[in-house]
Amino acid sequence: MLSELEIGKFRAFGYVVLRSCLSPREVARLQAAHDRAIARAPINNYFGGGSGTRTLSPFVEADDAFGELIEHPGVMEAMRDIWGTECLYNGGSDMWSNLDDTPWHSDGEPGREELTLKTAFYLDEQDESQGALSVVPGSHHPQFCAAIFRACGYWDERRPRLRLDPHDIPGAVSLHTQPGDVVLWDNRLWHSAFRRSDGRPRRTMFIGYTPDPLDDLLEISALRATVGAHLKANHPLVYSKEMMRKGGQAREKMAARLEALAWTT
Ligand SMILES: O=C(O)CCC(=O)C(=O)O
């Protein structure tokens, strides 16, 4: 359970590190599954190309170990502590073997009001010189997020970026994590992650959530738009039939709630 202070920090600063949220056994299973799945994943030139970065998106269907992350009890509990309501998997999931620098960016249009959350699972220890996630605390607040972009930003093919020295961003903090820690953050935060100095790939996995919009019609519309943006012709369902067959009660409940919201007018 998160403390009152951790919940307050999340609301003020936009992130929390759930230390040792996964057991060593869960980590070992995920590392093996990641190695198997990423070997078959395509090269992704998202950051410029040539480095050999690979991505699989969505990835949660590729192995039962990944599917189980969606409703991991430790993650679900932390989100419930923060929002006082259940959070729903919104269909966004991506897995990387990343050999590139991930430049400073905020996910989506800077200044957007809609809230989405991301969980990050890092399969190796990461610190400032070895690929750690960096964030500008508090930059998830829409006005702060937009102010940073207005003052120091530019569009790179509609992706928001910063013109500043990436290693000297005012107020940035680097999040030192061990395998088993989970970083939960508000996607609107300005964040970056640089390649490891030891030359190894950053083995990473990200899953997207939205707090249950309850009966707020505007938030229901926003959730539908988020889910819709993650579906593709070759991936038409948030949960495949196979995932539903294998999932337990928690998955059943989240999927049923998402389906009910799809039909709310
Ligand atoms: O690779 C990382 O740690 C950061 C990932 C990221 O920037 C994102 O998911 O938007």
GROMACS .gro file of C-alpha atoms and ligand atoms in nm:
model
  275
    1MET     CA    1   0.000   0.000   0.000
    2LEU     CA    2   0.132   0.348  -0.087
    3SER     CA    3   0.176   0.593   0.198
    4GLU     CA    4  -0.013   0.920   0.207
    5LEU     CA    5   0.316   1.094   0.127
    6GLU     CA    6   0.379   0.875  -0.181
    7ILE     CA    7   0.027   0.946  -0.307
    8GLY     CA    8   0.081   1.318  -0.250
    9LYS     CA    9   0.415   1.302  -0.434
   10PHE     CA   10   0.253   1.126  -0.729
   11ARG     CA   11  -0.011   1.394  -0.755
   12ALA     CA   12   0.242   1.676  -0.718
   13PHE     CA   13   0.533   1.532  -0.918
   14GLY     CA   14   0.368   1.278  -1.151
   15TYR     CA   15   0.555   0.956  -1.074
   16VAL     CA   16   0.631   0.694  -0.813
   17VAL     CA   17   0.880   0.405  -0.806
   18LEU     CA   18   0.722   0.088  -0.666
   19ARG     CA   19   1.031  -0.073  -0.513
   20SER     CA   20   1.054  -0.455  -0.539
   21CYS     CA   21   0.701  -0.473  -0.677
   22LEU     CA   22   0.795  -0.788  -0.871
   23SER     CA   23   0.952  -1.090  -0.700
   24PRO     CA   24   1.293  -1.223  -0.819
   25ARG     CA   25   1.102  -1.521  -0.966
   26GLU     CA   26   0.870  -1.294  -1.165
   27VAL     CA   27   1.169  -1.092  -1.288
   28ALA     CA   28   1.355  -1.405  -1.403
   29ARG     CA   29   1.046  -1.527  -1.591
   30LEU     CA   30   1.003  -1.188  -1.758
   31GLN     CA   31   1.370  -1.164  -1.854
   32ALA     CA   32   1.351  -1.506  -2.025
   33ALA     CA   33   1.023  -1.417  -2.199
   34HIS     CA   34   1.161  -1.080  -2.310
   35ASP     CA   35   1.474  -1.239  -2.457
   36ARG     CA   36   1.261  -1.492  -2.652
   37ALA     CA   37   1.008  -1.240  -2.783
   38ILE     CA   38   1.242  -0.954  -2.868
   39ALA     CA   39   1.463  -1.184  -3.078
   40ARG     CA   40   1.167  -1.220  -3.316
   41ALA     CA   41   1.066  -0.851  -3.303
   42PRO     CA   42   1.134  -0.618  -3.596
   43ILE     CA   43   1.405  -0.350  -3.603
   44ASN     CA   44   1.247  -0.012  -3.528
   45ASN     CA   45   1.403   0.304  -3.667
   46TYR     CA   46   1.182   0.529  -3.455
   47PHE     CA   47   1.480   0.722  -3.317
   48GLY     CA   48   1.673   0.761  -3.639
   49GLY     CA   49   1.789   0.415  -3.723
   50GLY     CA   50   2.100   0.210  -3.770
   51SER     CA   51   2.146   0.107  -3.409
   52GLY     CA   52   1.948  -0.219  -3.408
   53THR     CA   53   1.674  -0.111  -3.167
   54ARG     CA   54   1.385  -0.361  -3.168
   55THR     CA   55   1.023  -0.308  -3.062
   56LEU     CA   56   0.715  -0.523  -3.020
   57SER     CA   57   0.383  -0.339  -2.982
   58PRO     CA   58   0.149  -0.457  -2.851
   59PHE     CA   59   0.356  -0.714  -2.660
   60VAL     CA   60   0.121  -0.836  -2.384
   61GLU     CA   61  -0.009  -1.124  -2.598
   62ALA     CA   62   0.336  -1.257  -2.680
   63ASP     CA   63   0.378  -1.452  -2.353
   64ASP     CA   64   0.163  -1.534  -2.050
   65ALA     CA   65   0.426  -1.368  -1.829
   66PHE     CA   66   0.358  -1.038  -2.008
   67GLY     CA   67  -0.021  -1.074  -1.993
   68GLU     CA   68   0.000  -1.122  -1.616
   69LEU     CA   69   0.174  -0.786  -1.580
   70ILE     CA   70  -0.144  -0.607  -1.689
   71GLU     CA   71  -0.327  -0.693  -1.369
   72HIS     CA   72  -0.026  -0.734  -1.140
   73PRO     CA   73  -0.168  -0.696  -0.786
   74GLY     CA   74   0.108  -0.458  -0.671
   75VAL     CA   75   0.055  -0.226  -0.967
   76MET     CA   76  -0.324  -0.237  -0.943
   77GLU     CA   77  -0.309  -0.161  -0.572
   78ALA     CA   78  -0.078   0.140  -0.622
   79MET     CA   79  -0.307   0.286  -0.888
   80ARG     CA   80  -0.612   0.228  -0.669
   81ASP     CA   81  -0.433   0.401  -0.378
   82ILE     CA   82  -0.364   0.706  -0.594
   83TRP     CA   83  -0.700   0.738  -0.773
   84GLY     CA   84  -0.937   0.577  -0.526
   85THR     CA   85  -1.080   0.384  -0.820
   86GLU     CA   86  -0.975   0.096  -1.044
   87CYS     CA   87  -0.753   0.170  -1.341
   88LEU     CA   88  -0.819   0.006  -1.677
   89TYR     CA   89  -0.565  -0.125  -1.925
   90ASN     CA   90  -0.621   0.099  -2.228
   91GLY     CA   91  -0.461  -0.123  -2.493
   92GLY     CA   92  -0.122   0.051  -2.509
   93SER     CA   93   0.176  -0.179  -2.462
   94ASP     CA   94   0.525  -0.178  -2.605
   95MET     CA   95   0.841  -0.370  -2.539
   96TRP     CA   96   1.191  -0.266  -2.644
   97SER     CA   97   1.548  -0.370  -2.679
   98ASN     CA   98   1.661  -0.010  -2.705
   99LEU     CA   99   2.005   0.093  -2.828
  100ASP     CA  100   1.912   0.455  -2.897
  101ASP     CA  101   1.871   0.769  -2.692
  102THR     CA  102   1.505   0.836  -2.616
  103PRO     CA  103   1.495   1.216  -2.643
  104TRP     CA  104   1.308   1.443  -2.403
  105HIS     CA  105   0.938   1.433  -2.481
  106SER     CA  106   0.593   1.430  -2.331
  107ASP     CA  107   0.349   1.166  -2.459
  108GLY     CA  108   0.083   1.336  -2.668
  109GLU     CA  109   0.020   1.704  -2.716
  110PRO     CA  110   0.184   1.917  -2.442
  111GLY     CA  111  -0.087   2.074  -2.228
  112ARG     CA  112  -0.347   1.803  -2.283
  113GLU     CA  113  -0.592   1.755  -1.998
  114GLU     CA  114  -0.663   1.383  -2.051
  115LEU     CA  115  -0.484   1.168  -1.802
  116THR     CA  116  -0.315   0.844  -1.901
  117LEU     CA  117  -0.069   0.644  -1.694
  118LYS     CA  118   0.219   0.420  -1.785
  119THR     CA  119   0.395   0.143  -1.599
  120ALA     CA  120   0.759   0.084  -1.687
  121PHE     CA  121   0.928  -0.250  -1.621
  122TYR     CA  122   1.306  -0.238  -1.656
  123LEU     CA  123   1.479  -0.575  -1.667
  124ASP     CA  124   1.827  -0.454  -1.571
  125GLU     CA  125   1.960  -0.218  -1.310
  126GLN     CA  126   1.958   0.134  -1.455
  127ASP     CA  127   2.126   0.446  -1.326
  128GLU     CA  128   2.217   0.781  -1.473
  129SER     CA  129   2.491   0.643  -1.700
  130GLN     CA  130   2.313   0.312  -1.766
  131GLY     CA  131   1.985   0.407  -1.928
  132ALA     CA  132   1.777   0.530  -1.633
  133LEU     CA  133   1.451   0.709  -1.697
  134SER     CA  134   1.476   1.085  -1.633
  135VAL     CA  135   1.176   1.303  -1.561
  136VAL     CA  136   1.099   1.667  -1.492
  137PRO     CA  137   0.896   1.635  -1.170
  138GLY     CA  138   0.562   1.815  -1.186
  139SER     CA  139   0.570   1.859  -1.563
  140HIS     CA  140   0.255   1.645  -1.602
  141HIS     CA  141   0.048   1.944  -1.488
  142PRO     CA  142  -0.096   2.068  -1.819
  143GLN     CA  143   0.009   2.432  -1.784
  144PHE     CA  144   0.365   2.345  -1.678
  145CYS     CA  145   0.389   2.084  -1.955
  146ALA     CA  146   0.275   2.337  -2.216
  147ALA     CA  147   0.494   2.616  -2.076
  148ILE     CA  148   0.806   2.401  -2.117
  149PHE     CA  149   0.711   2.327  -2.476
  150ARG     CA  150   0.624   2.686  -2.561
  151ALA     CA  151   0.952   2.813  -2.419
  152CYS     CA  152   1.196   2.541  -2.529
  153GLY     CA  153   1.020   2.297  -2.760
  154TYR     CA  154   0.983   2.206  -3.127
  155TRP     CA  155   0.793   1.946  -3.328
  156ASP     CA  156   0.975   1.653  -3.479
  157GLU     CA  157   0.715   1.505  -3.716
  158ARG     CA  158   0.441   1.605  -3.467
  159ARG     CA  159   0.638   1.457  -3.177
  160PRO     CA  160   0.714   1.717  -2.906
  161ARG     CA  161   1.086   1.760  -2.833
  162LEU     CA  162   1.312   2.004  -2.643
  163ARG     CA  163   1.583   2.228  -2.788
  164LEU     CA  164   1.785   2.222  -2.463
  165ASP     CA  165   2.103   2.032  -2.381
  166PRO     CA  166   1.948   1.690  -2.302
  167HIS     CA  167   2.192   1.631  -2.017
  168ASP     CA  168   2.128   1.967  -1.852
  169ILE     CA  169   1.752   2.003  -1.821
  170PRO     CA  170   1.657   2.226  -1.526
  171GLY     CA  171   1.497   2.026  -1.245
  172ALA     CA  172   1.537   1.685  -1.414
  173VAL     CA  173   1.587   1.380  -1.194
  174SER     CA  174   1.719   1.040  -1.295
  175LEU     CA  175   1.539   0.736  -1.147
  176HIS     CA  176   1.782   0.465  -1.036
  177THR     CA  177   1.596   0.133  -1.056
  178GLN     CA  178   1.664  -0.235  -0.991
  179PRO     CA  179   1.495  -0.522  -1.174
  180GLY     CA  180   1.164  -0.576  -0.990
  181ASP     CA  181   1.104  -0.205  -0.934
  182VAL     CA  182   0.814  -0.064  -1.136
  183VAL     CA  183   0.795   0.302  -1.233
  184LEU     CA  184   0.439   0.432  -1.250
  185TRP     CA  185   0.408   0.770  -1.417
  186ASP     CA  186   0.168   1.016  -1.572
  187ASN     CA  187   0.237   1.010  -1.948
  188ARG     CA  188   0.223   1.385  -1.968
  189LEU     CA  189   0.552   1.418  -1.777
  190TRP     CA  190   0.850   1.539  -1.976
  191HIS     CA  191   1.081   1.238  -1.978
  192SER     CA  192   1.383   1.084  -2.153
  193ALA     CA  193   1.614   0.785  -2.128
  194PHE     CA  194   1.961   0.764  -2.279
  195ARG     CA  195   2.145   0.462  -2.409
  196ARG     CA  196   2.353   0.262  -2.164
  197SER     CA  197   2.721   0.351  -2.156
  198ASP     CA  198   2.810  -0.022  -2.133
  199GLY     CA  199   2.669  -0.074  -2.485
  200ARG     CA  200   2.403  -0.322  -2.374
  201PRO     CA  201   2.043  -0.273  -2.490
  202ARG     CA  202   1.787  -0.128  -2.249
  203ARG     CA  203   1.538  -0.413  -2.195
  204THR     CA  204   1.211  -0.233  -2.127
  205MET     CA  205   0.833  -0.288  -2.123
  206PHE     CA  206   0.554  -0.031  -2.093
  207ILE     CA  207   0.181  -0.074  -2.030
  208GLY     CA  208  -0.085   0.200  -2.048
  209TYR     CA  209  -0.380   0.262  -1.812
  210THR     CA  210  -0.659   0.510  -1.760
  211PRO     CA  211  -0.843   0.555  -1.429
  212ASP     CA  212  -1.201   0.431  -1.453
  213PRO     CA  213  -1.396   0.738  -1.575
  214LEU     CA  214  -1.703   0.630  -1.369
  215ASP     CA  215  -1.997   0.830  -1.510
  216ASP     CA  216  -1.802   1.132  -1.645
  217LEU     CA  217  -1.909   1.145  -2.009
  218LEU     CA  218  -1.611   1.353  -2.125
  219GLU     CA  219  -1.364   1.118  -1.959
  220ILE     CA  220  -1.547   0.820  -2.109
  221SER     CA  221  -1.503   0.979  -2.455
  222ALA     CA  222  -1.135   1.040  -2.385
  223LEU     CA  223  -1.087   0.677  -2.278
  224ARG     CA  224  -1.260   0.554  -2.594
  225ALA     CA  225  -1.032   0.774  -2.806
  226THR     CA  226  -0.722   0.642  -2.627
  227VAL     CA  227  -0.830   0.280  -2.670
  228GLY     CA  228  -0.924   0.342  -3.034
  229ALA     CA  229  -0.582   0.490  -3.107
  230HIS     CA  230  -0.415   0.170  -2.984
  231LEU     CA  231  -0.621  -0.069  -3.197
  232LYS     CA  232  -0.498  -0.163  -3.543
  233ALA     CA  233  -0.627  -0.373  -3.833
  234ASN     CA  234  -0.406  -0.663  -3.722
  235HIS     CA  235  -0.483  -0.599  -3.354
  236PRO     CA  236  -0.856  -0.522  -3.337
  237LEU     CA  237  -0.917  -0.613  -2.970
  238VAL     CA  238  -0.768  -0.484  -2.643
  239TYR     CA  239  -0.774  -0.843  -2.511
  240SER     CA  240  -0.744  -1.123  -2.765
  241LYS     CA  241  -0.970  -1.428  -2.724
  242GLU     CA  242  -0.660  -1.622  -2.618
  243MET     CA  243  -0.580  -1.368  -2.346
  244MET     CA  244  -0.937  -1.385  -2.216
  245ARG     CA  245  -0.925  -1.764  -2.213
  246LYS     CA  246  -0.605  -1.757  -2.006
  247GLY     CA  247  -0.684  -1.462  -1.780
  248GLY     CA  248  -0.829  -1.488  -1.431
  249GLN     CA  249  -1.094  -1.292  -1.248
  250ALA     CA  250  -0.901  -0.963  -1.244
  251ARG     CA  251  -0.865  -0.963  -1.623
  252GLU     CA  252  -1.230  -1.064  -1.667
  253LYS     CA  253  -1.337  -0.773  -1.447
  254MET     CA  254  -1.123  -0.510  -1.622
  255ALA     CA  255  -1.226  -0.630  -1.968
  256ALA     CA  256  -1.597  -0.632  -1.873
  257ARG     CA  257  -1.572  -0.276  -1.739
  258LEU     CA  258  -1.399  -0.156  -2.057
  259GLU     CA  259  -1.667  -0.321  -2.267
  260ALA     CA  260  -1.945  -0.163  -2.059
  261LEU     CA  261  -1.787   0.182  -2.104
  262ALA     CA  262  -1.771   0.133  -2.480
  263TRP     CA  263  -2.150   0.121  -2.482
  264THR     CA  264  -2.216   0.407  -2.237
  265THR     CA  265  -2.371   0.699  -2.422
  266LIG     O1  266   1.267   0.401  -2.255
  266LIG     C1  267   1.228   0.458  -2.155
  266LIG     O2  268   1.264   0.430  -2.042
  266LIG     C2  269   1.129   0.572  -2.173
  266LIG     C3  270   1.015   0.529  -2.258
  266LIG     C4  271   0.936   0.642  -2.309
  266LIG     O3  272   0.989   0.748  -2.333
  266LIG     C5  273   0.795   0.626  -2.332
  266LIG     O4  274   0.743   0.516  -2.311
  266LIG     O5  275   0.730   0.724  -2.372
   0.00000   0.00000   0.00000
